[in-house]
Structure formats: structure tokens, C-alpha cells
Tab-separated table of C-alpha atoms and ligand atoms in Angstrom:
chain	number	residue	atom	x	y	z
A	1	MET	CA	0.000	0.000	0.000
A	2	LEU	CA	1.161	3.500	-0.708
A	3	ILE	CA	-0.678	5.282	2.034
A	4	LEU	CA	0.612	4.399	5.465
A	5	SER	CA	0.217	6.196	8.727
A	6	ASP	CA	3.379	5.094	10.530
A	7	PRO	CA	4.883	7.900	12.609
A	8	ILE	CA	7.817	9.779	11.123
A	9	PRO	CA	10.964	8.797	13.069
A	10	LEU	CA	13.504	11.269	14.422
A	11	ALA	CA	16.468	11.568	12.050
A	12	PRO	CA	19.861	10.461	13.440
A	13	GLN	CA	22.775	12.916	13.743
A	14	GLY	CA	24.243	13.883	10.395
A	15	PHE	CA	21.135	12.814	8.460
A	16	LYS	CA	20.628	14.649	5.171
A	17	SER	CA	17.446	15.407	3.304
A	18	GLY	CA	16.083	17.573	0.557
A	19	PHE	CA	14.406	17.933	-2.790
A	20	VAL	CA	15.947	16.805	-6.079
A	21	ALA	CA	14.299	17.652	-9.416
A	22	LEU	CA	14.713	15.388	-12.435
A	23	VAL	CA	14.856	17.805	-15.344
A	24	GLY	CA	15.405	17.285	-19.039
A	25	ARG	CA	14.010	17.135	-22.546
A	26	PRO	CA	10.950	14.972	-23.134
A	27	ASN	CA	11.697	11.265	-23.503
A	28	VAL	CA	15.188	11.186	-21.957
A	29	GLY	CA	13.935	8.825	-19.229
A	30	LYS	CA	13.099	11.031	-16.228
A	31	SER	CA	10.014	9.070	-15.200
A	32	THR	CA	11.759	5.728	-15.725
A	33	LEU	CA	14.571	7.028	-13.506
A	34	LEU	CA	12.118	8.087	-10.808
A	35	ASN	CA	10.565	4.600	-10.777
A	36	GLY	CA	14.017	2.962	-10.778
A	37	LEU	CA	15.225	5.071	-7.874
A	38	VAL	CA	12.195	4.497	-5.626
A	39	GLY	CA	11.920	0.855	-6.755
A	40	GLN	CA	8.233	1.013	-7.662
A	41	LYS	CA	6.146	2.253	-10.557
A	42	ILE	CA	4.742	5.592	-9.487
A	43	ALA	CA	5.309	7.602	-12.673
A	44	ILE	CA	3.911	6.410	-15.969
A	45	THR	CA	6.273	6.209	-18.920
A	46	SER	CA	5.796	5.720	-22.629
A	47	PRO	CA	7.636	6.117	-25.915
A	48	THR	CA	5.313	9.096	-26.638
A	49	PRO	CA	6.951	12.355	-25.566
A	50	GLN	CA	5.221	14.439	-22.888
A	51	THR	CA	3.655	11.573	-21.025
A	52	THR	CA	4.193	13.271	-17.666
A	53	ARG	CA	1.895	16.216	-16.971
A	54	ASN	CA	1.960	16.932	-13.281
A	55	ARG	CA	4.684	17.266	-10.732
A	56	LEU	CA	5.025	14.006	-8.928
A	57	GLN	CA	7.213	13.349	-5.929
A	58	GLY	CA	9.003	10.102	-5.308
A	59	ILE	CA	10.450	9.417	-1.882
A	60	LEU	CA	13.755	7.572	-1.569
A	61	THR	CA	14.896	6.873	1.965
A	62	LEU	CA	18.476	5.667	2.476
A	63	GLU	CA	20.226	4.977	5.779
A	64	THR	CA	21.887	8.381	5.766
A	65	ALA	CA	19.538	10.529	3.693
A	66	GLN	CA	15.998	11.049	2.490
A	67	ILE	CA	15.790	12.220	-1.104
A	68	ILE	CA	12.511	13.698	-2.297
A	69	LEU	CA	12.578	13.293	-6.065
A	70	VAL	CA	10.480	15.638	-8.156
A	71	ASP	CA	9.608	14.317	-11.620
A	72	THR	CA	8.944	17.152	-14.029
A	73	PRO	CA	7.278	17.177	-17.424
A	74	GLY	CA	9.818	17.465	-20.233
A	75	ILE	CA	10.823	20.999	-21.105
A	76	HIS	CA	9.833	22.175	-24.572
A	77	LYS	CA	8.485	25.263	-26.292
A	78	PRO	CA	4.764	25.770	-25.491
A	79	HIS	CA	2.141	25.574	-28.256
A	80	HIS	CA	-1.073	25.993	-26.310
A	81	LEU	CA	-2.256	26.643	-22.788
A	82	LEU	CA	-1.497	23.151	-21.506
A	83	GLY	CA	2.068	23.449	-22.838
A	84	GLU	CA	2.610	26.802	-21.146
A	85	THR	CA	1.401	25.436	-17.846
A	86	ILE	CA	3.840	22.550	-18.154
A	87	VAL	CA	6.844	24.841	-18.791
A	88	HIS	CA	5.851	27.297	-16.059
A	89	ASN	CA	5.650	24.441	-13.559
A	90	ALA	CA	9.005	23.028	-14.668
A	91	ILE	CA	10.790	26.361	-14.147
A	92	GLY	CA	9.140	26.653	-10.743
A	93	ALA	CA	10.376	23.193	-9.841
A	94	ILE	CA	14.001	24.005	-10.701
A	95	SER	CA	14.301	27.069	-8.511
A	96	ALA	CA	12.535	25.495	-5.544
A	97	VAL	CA	14.751	22.440	-5.058
A	98	ASP	CA	18.121	21.740	-3.399
A	99	LEU	CA	19.600	19.899	-6.356
A	100	VAL	CA	18.824	19.142	-9.996
A	101	VAL	CA	19.612	16.054	-12.012
A	102	TRP	CA	19.864	17.252	-15.596
A	103	VAL	CA	18.873	14.029	-17.354
A	104	VAL	CA	20.120	13.530	-20.904
A	105	ASP	CA	19.896	10.694	-23.402
A	106	SER	CA	23.528	9.662	-23.885
A	107	THR	CA	22.729	7.877	-27.158
A	108	VAL	CA	21.719	11.201	-28.734
A	109	PRO	CA	24.177	14.082	-29.353
A	110	LEU	CA	23.948	17.148	-27.126
A	111	GLY	CA	21.525	19.446	-28.940
A	112	THR	CA	19.788	22.799	-28.622
A	113	GLY	CA	16.917	21.213	-26.697
A	114	ASP	CA	19.377	20.022	-24.027
A	115	ARG	CA	21.133	23.394	-23.911
A	116	PHE	CA	17.757	25.108	-23.455
A	117	VAL	CA	17.232	22.982	-20.351
A	118	ALA	CA	20.796	23.542	-19.070
A	119	ASP	CA	20.341	27.315	-19.474
A	120	MET	CA	17.227	27.208	-17.316
A	121	ILE	CA	19.147	25.369	-14.585
A	122	ILE	CA	21.999	27.887	-14.808
A	123	LYS	CA	19.509	30.775	-14.543
A	124	ALA	CA	17.824	29.165	-11.550
A	125	LYS	CA	21.303	28.934	-9.891
A	126	THR	CA	20.437	25.527	-8.471
A	127	PRO	CA	23.336	23.053	-7.990
A	128	ALA	CA	23.187	20.274	-10.560
A	129	VAL	CA	24.600	16.944	-11.609
A	130	VAL	CA	24.414	15.599	-15.149
A	131	GLY	CA	22.699	12.238	-15.498
A	132	LEU	CA	23.844	10.430	-18.630
A	133	ASN	CA	20.981	7.981	-19.080
A	134	LYS	CA	20.428	5.049	-21.488
A	135	ILE	CA	24.023	3.881	-21.107
A	136	ASP	CA	22.725	0.389	-22.040
A	137	GLY	CA	22.363	1.737	-25.583
A	138	SER	CA	26.186	1.744	-25.974
A	139	PRO	CA	26.645	5.467	-26.664
A	140	SER	CA	29.696	6.497	-28.674
A	141	ASP	CA	32.732	7.911	-26.832
A	142	ARG	CA	32.449	11.043	-28.937
A	143	ILE	CA	28.900	11.796	-27.791
A	144	LEU	CA	29.720	10.928	-24.181
A	145	SER	CA	32.671	13.297	-24.118
A	146	THR	CA	30.625	16.235	-25.455
A	147	TYR	CA	28.351	15.797	-22.441
A	148	THR	CA	31.167	15.287	-19.923
A	149	ASP	CA	33.185	18.236	-21.329
A	150	TYR	CA	30.128	20.472	-21.078
A	151	ALA	CA	29.506	19.222	-17.529
A	152	ARG	CA	33.113	20.009	-16.549
A	153	GLU	CA	32.777	23.540	-17.967
A	154	LEU	CA	29.749	24.076	-15.727
A	155	ASN	CA	31.362	22.365	-12.733
A	156	TRP	CA	28.621	19.741	-12.635
A	157	GLN	CA	29.503	16.131	-11.785
A	158	ALA	CA	28.549	13.684	-14.557
A	159	LEU	CA	27.189	10.225	-13.730
A	160	GLN	CA	26.340	7.429	-16.141
A	161	PHE	CA	23.472	4.983	-15.653
A	162	SER	CA	20.640	3.069	-17.239
A	163	ALA	CA	17.292	3.905	-15.663
A	164	LEU	CA	15.752	0.979	-17.535
A	165	ASN	CA	18.253	-1.720	-16.461
A	166	GLU	CA	18.828	0.006	-13.143
A	167	THR	CA	22.611	-0.101	-13.555
A	168	GLY	CA	24.561	2.713	-11.919
A	169	LEU	CA	21.594	3.771	-9.796
A	170	GLU	CA	23.221	2.898	-6.437
A	171	GLU	CA	26.114	5.269	-7.209
A	172	LEU	CA	23.611	7.940	-8.250
A	173	LYS	CA	21.626	7.552	-5.002
A	174	ILE	CA	24.780	7.996	-2.925
A	175	ALA	CA	25.916	11.030	-4.954
A	176	LEU	CA	22.521	12.682	-4.538
A	177	GLY	CA	22.255	11.956	-0.816
A	178	ASP	CA	25.765	13.337	-0.184
A	179	ARG	CA	24.911	16.678	-1.770
A	180	LEU	CA	21.839	17.406	0.324
A	181	PRO	CA	21.855	19.655	3.392
A	182	LEU	CA	21.440	18.274	6.909
A	183	GLY	CA	17.750	17.776	7.555
A	184	PRO	CA	14.919	15.684	9.006
A	185	TYR	CA	12.752	12.930	7.553
A	186	TYR	CA	10.086	14.800	5.585
A	187	TYR	CA	8.049	11.640	5.064
A	188	SER	CA	7.692	8.296	6.743
A	189	PRO	CA	10.566	6.084	5.443
A	190	ASP	CA	8.177	3.487	3.976
A	191	LEU	CA	6.350	5.920	1.706
A	192	VAL	CA	7.420	5.953	-1.952
A	193	THR	CA	5.275	8.840	-3.179
A	194	ASP	CA	3.338	11.860	-1.942
A	195	GLN	CA	0.526	11.204	-4.397
A	196	PRO	CA	-2.767	9.648	-3.341
A	197	GLU	CA	-3.693	6.298	-4.856
A	198	ARG	CA	-6.481	7.904	-6.890
A	199	PHE	CA	-3.982	10.008	-8.790
A	200	ILE	CA	-1.785	7.016	-9.607
A	201	MET	CA	-4.887	5.061	-10.698
A	202	ALA	CA	-5.849	7.840	-13.130
A	203	GLU	CA	-2.304	7.877	-14.452
A	204	LEU	CA	-2.285	4.087	-14.964
A	205	ILE	CA	-5.378	4.453	-17.185
A	206	ARG	CA	-3.807	7.338	-19.094
A	207	GLU	CA	-0.669	5.256	-19.625
A	208	GLN	CA	-2.635	2.442	-21.282
A	209	ILE	CA	-4.435	4.941	-23.526
A	210	LEU	CA	-1.064	6.347	-24.633
A	211	LEU	CA	0.395	2.888	-25.165
A	212	LEU	CA	-2.586	1.328	-26.939
A	213	THR	CA	-3.901	4.187	-29.068
A	214	ARG	CA	-0.530	5.823	-29.823
A	215	GLU	CA	-0.887	8.981	-31.942
A	216	GLU	CA	-4.631	8.599	-32.458
A	217	ILE	CA	-5.529	9.952	-29.044
A	218	PRO	CA	-2.772	12.499	-28.579
A	219	HIS	CA	-2.885	14.605	-25.438
A	220	SER	CA	-6.514	15.581	-25.487
A	221	VAL	CA	-7.418	13.101	-22.810
A	222	ALA	CA	-7.884	13.480	-19.084
A	223	ILE	CA	-8.965	10.940	-16.500
A	224	SER	CA	-11.001	11.474	-13.379
A	225	ILE	CA	-11.454	8.810	-10.731
A	226	ASP	CA	-15.038	9.269	-9.619
A	227	LYS	CA	-15.341	6.603	-6.949
A	228	VAL	CA	-13.121	4.106	-5.146
A	229	ASP	CA	-14.916	1.574	-2.986
A	230	GLU	CA	-12.521	-0.559	-0.941
A	231	GLN	CA	-14.043	-3.825	0.254
A	232	PRO	CA	-11.952	-6.513	1.996
A	233	LYS	CA	-11.785	-8.760	-1.096
A	234	LEU	CA	-12.348	-6.299	-3.941
A	235	THR	CA	-11.700	-2.644	-4.702
A	236	SER	CA	-14.169	-1.117	-7.165
A	237	VAL	CA	-13.010	1.860	-9.180
A	238	MET	CA	-15.168	4.115	-11.344
A	239	ALA	CA	-13.377	6.372	-13.789
A	240	THR	CA	-14.269	8.812	-16.562
A	241	ILE	CA	-12.101	9.391	-19.604
A	242	HIS	CA	-12.626	12.934	-20.876
A	243	VAL	CA	-11.954	13.575	-24.565
A	244	GLU	CA	-12.495	16.551	-26.849
A	245	ARG	CA	-14.220	15.014	-29.865
A	246	ASP	CA	-16.719	12.324	-30.779
A	247	SER	CA	-14.154	10.808	-33.143
A	248	GLN	CA	-11.770	10.319	-30.189
A	249	LYS	CA	-14.524	8.666	-28.215
A	250	GLY	CA	-14.998	6.294	-31.136
A	251	ILE	CA	-11.304	5.366	-31.188
A	252	LEU	CA	-11.228	4.837	-27.436
A	253	ILE	CA	-14.246	2.553	-27.499
A	254	GLY	CA	-13.039	0.684	-30.570
A	255	LYS	CA	-14.736	-1.993	-32.651
A	256	LYS	CA	-17.452	-3.575	-30.517
A	257	GLY	CA	-15.799	-2.032	-27.469
A	258	ALA	CA	-12.517	-3.921	-27.997
A	259	MET	CA	-10.240	-0.952	-27.310
A	260	ILE	CA	-11.864	0.221	-24.093
A	261	LYS	CA	-11.913	-3.389	-22.928
A	262	GLU	CA	-8.165	-3.762	-23.509
A	263	ILE	CA	-7.381	-0.415	-21.844
A	264	GLY	CA	-9.485	-1.497	-18.876
A	265	THR	CA	-7.870	-4.932	-18.608
A	266	GLN	CA	-4.305	-3.579	-18.713
A	267	ALA	CA	-4.993	-0.658	-16.367
A	268	ARG	CA	-6.747	-2.988	-13.932
A	269	LEU	CA	-3.720	-5.341	-13.861
A	270	GLN	CA	-1.437	-2.388	-13.060
A	271	MET	CA	-3.807	-1.180	-10.324
A	272	GLN	CA	-3.870	-4.675	-8.802
A	273	LYS	CA	-0.074	-4.623	-8.587
A	274	MET	CA	-0.206	-1.270	-6.880
A	275	ILE	CA	-2.802	-2.097	-4.240
A	276	MET	CA	-1.833	-5.771	-4.011
A	277	GLY	CA	-5.455	-6.887	-4.254
A	278	SER	CA	-8.310	-7.463	-6.704
A	279	VAL	CA	-9.710	-4.529	-8.642
A	280	HIS	CA	-12.972	-4.093	-10.527
A	281	LEU	CA	-12.688	-1.172	-12.947
A	282	GLU	CA	-15.577	0.579	-14.682
A	283	MET	CA	-14.862	3.329	-17.194
A	284	PHE	CA	-16.981	5.906	-18.996
A	285	VAL	CA	-15.950	8.061	-21.938
A	286	ARG	CA	-17.199	11.651	-21.942
A	287	VAL	CA	-16.862	14.198	-24.743
A	288	GLN	CA	-16.126	17.708	-23.524
A	289	SER	CA	-14.950	19.979	-26.314
A	290	ASN	CA	-11.793	22.036	-25.887
A	291	TRP	CA	-11.055	21.221	-22.255
A	292	ARG	CA	-7.386	22.038	-22.740
A	293	SER	CA	-8.035	25.718	-23.440
A	294	HIS	CA	-10.165	26.428	-20.383
A	295	PRO	CA	-8.180	27.068	-17.191
A	296	SER	CA	-11.169	26.199	-14.982
A	297	GLN	CA	-11.648	22.848	-16.700
A	298	LEU	CA	-7.927	22.138	-16.491
A	299	ALA	CA	-8.116	22.790	-12.752
A	300	ASP	CA	-11.168	20.535	-12.391
A	301	LEU	CA	-9.214	17.702	-13.934
A	302	GLY	CA	-6.224	18.270	-11.698
A	303	TYR	CA	-3.915	20.309	-13.933
A	304	ARG	CA	-3.266	23.419	-11.896
A	305	LYS	CA	-0.861	26.218	-12.618
A	306	GLU	CA	1.398	26.370	-9.589
A	307	LYS	CA	2.264	29.699	-7.977
B	1	GDP	P1	10.569	11.123	-19.802
B	1	GDP	O1	9.727	11.780	-20.853
B	1	GDP	O2	11.888	11.820	-19.674
B	1	GDP	O3	9.873	10.974	-18.486
B	1	GDP	O4	10.915	9.662	-20.364
B	1	GDP	P2	10.291	8.242	-19.976
B	1	GDP	O5	10.782	7.821	-18.632
B	1	GDP	O6	8.820	8.258	-20.204
B	1	GDP	O7	11.039	7.318	-21.043
B	1	GDP	C1	10.934	7.564	-22.418
B	1	GDP	C2	11.334	6.314	-23.168
B	1	GDP	O8	12.725	6.030	-22.964
B	1	GDP	C3	10.569	5.075	-22.710
B	1	GDP	O9	10.265	4.296	-23.844
B	1	GDP	C4	11.575	4.380	-21.791
B	1	GDP	O10	11.402	2.987	-21.731
B	1	GDP	C5	12.905	4.716	-22.461
B	1	GDP	N1	14.026	4.700	-21.498
B	1	GDP	C6	14.103	5.335	-20.301
B	1	GDP	N2	15.277	5.067	-19.685
B	1	GDP	C7	15.963	4.234	-20.495
B	1	GDP	C8	17.265	3.590	-20.419
B	1	GDP	O11	18.020	3.701	-19.459
B	1	GDP	N3	17.612	2.828	-21.494
B	1	GDP	C9	16.821	2.658	-22.575
B	1	GDP	N4	17.262	1.889	-23.568
B	1	GDP	N5	15.598	3.230	-22.691
B	1	GDP	C10	15.171	4.008	-21.660
B	2	MG	MG1	8.055	11.627	-17.825
């Protein structure tokens, strides 16, 4: 279970704690890294860029430190209101934390998109380390050295790892913990996220929509969890999928309901893993035109612009 009410212990002498933001271009592996570091799936991931919308905190408690990891949506140039909100929140996240991991894809050359992110970190004046991810993809020495040279110029330590295979993550954990200030436990050591189960459930449905419908249902989808009824042997979940157009509703439902059935089956299996029990999932699809352009509707569905 994610929600526990154990008391927060007193931190021993010399204990360190603080907030670490995972920042980088879309698709470099920030959410995969978050899951790898906390050892549980709390952030959804997909090959589609911009899967992550909200700020999500992962909690990693070591013997000597508690690291609160902040997953951020990938940084890119905004095209509409939802995009602007995402960038605004990402900049906010960088200046508010103790440390940043600038995550890059080491199999791809350092480009303008990466420099755009690095510039934001420099402007925020937040200490940073460079996380060279996807090292399992055998990056060329030439590409690796452009990243490490750039890191040296900025005085940022560079670390190599694979978020997917979880190699190099122990070294990363230690490096992050070492750089935090002395501090208390912010959360109970057995918590892995600050998010309520309902939020993760909504995200698990959204993940299956992204995976199963690919480009057909782009980002014009939002999920609300309307009811969770926890019985000893079965947890019943009622959810609504909000889309903008009738055509999208058609795709989501699929031929004779095949698509919605598959989304439901896969999302239910993921939810069962999370709560370690049986789940009954009922989903409705609702058409609500242009929800992305209305701030009040964005807020209703949980996408708030943070101050
Ligand atoms: P984000 O947009 O930065 O949060 O990226 P995601 O975590 O959603 O990952 C984007 C894609 O990269 C997914 O298909 C991941 O499976 C893949 N990915 C993430 N980390 C690694 C890694 O270490 N190695 C490889 N080969 N793929 C990875
Ligand atoms: Mg992500």
C-alpha cells in the first residue's frame, strides 16, 4: 500500500534530506529514472513524448539521507495553454529544489533542446549533476565526451546509468544523498510517493491509452477517478475518460468495445499490482470539447498552474 500512517521517526545525527528535481528534454527517461530510484512504478512512462503532466514526488529513503525526487514534465516550447502550464511548472520546480539532475539521453548528441534545459538550470542557480541515461544503448565515446566536457565547464559532476536496467543507480543515489543539506525525515521512510492512490490510478489508465492508441488519441485526454470503494476482497473503481471530440470517443471505445476493454484490462492489472489486491474497474468516456483551453476545466481535472 502507498498510504501508510506510521509515525515519522527522528532523524539520526548527520542525516541529510532535501528535494531533487529530475529535469530534461521529453523522452530522456526522467520518469523511468524516478521509478528505478524508488523501486516502484509511481510515474507512468511511454515512448510518446510528454507523457508526464503533473509534478510528482518520489520518496527515496536511504540509511543516511531522504531524497525527495520531483519528476517534471519534459521541457519544450509551449504551443497551447497546456504546454505553457507545463513549462511554467518546470521552471518553478528548478528554482525550488536543493539539487537538480539534468537528465540527458547519452545515445543522442547534445543538442539545442538540451542546452535550453541547461540554461534554465543555470539561470535558476540551483546546484546540478548531469545524469547520462540510457548507457545500455552503448553510446559512442564522442557523444559521451561532449556531455562530460560540457559538464566540466559548468562544474557539474557527470554520472552514467541506465534507468531501464537500473545499472549505476546505487552510485547515483549515494551522490545525490551526499549533496543534500542536513535535515529531518520529511516523510515516513516506507512511503514511496506523496501522491494519493487515486492520482496514480488515473495515471495508470492514461498510460494504457497512450500505449494502446498511440498517436490517435494524442494529449486531449484526461482521467477522473469518480469513486473508489474498498471492500476486503475487492476494490471497485469508477473512472471517466474525458476527450475533446466524438471521433476520439470512437477510437477509445473501438470496434465492438474492444479498445476500451483492452485499456481497462491492462490498467486494472497495473492497479492490482499497486494495491496488491483485486480490482474491478468501470470506465466511462465523456466528450467535452476544448477542455485544454479552459483554465477552470484544467483545474477541475487536476492540472493546476502552480504559484
Ligand atoms: P521522460 O519523458 O523523460 O519521463 O521519459 P520516460 O521515462 O517516459 O522514457 C521515455 C522512453 O525512454 C521510454 O520508452 C523508456 O522505456 C525509455 N528509457 C528510459 N530510460 C531508459 C534507459 O536507461 N535505457 C533505454 N534503452 N531506454 C530508456
Ligand atoms: Mg516523464
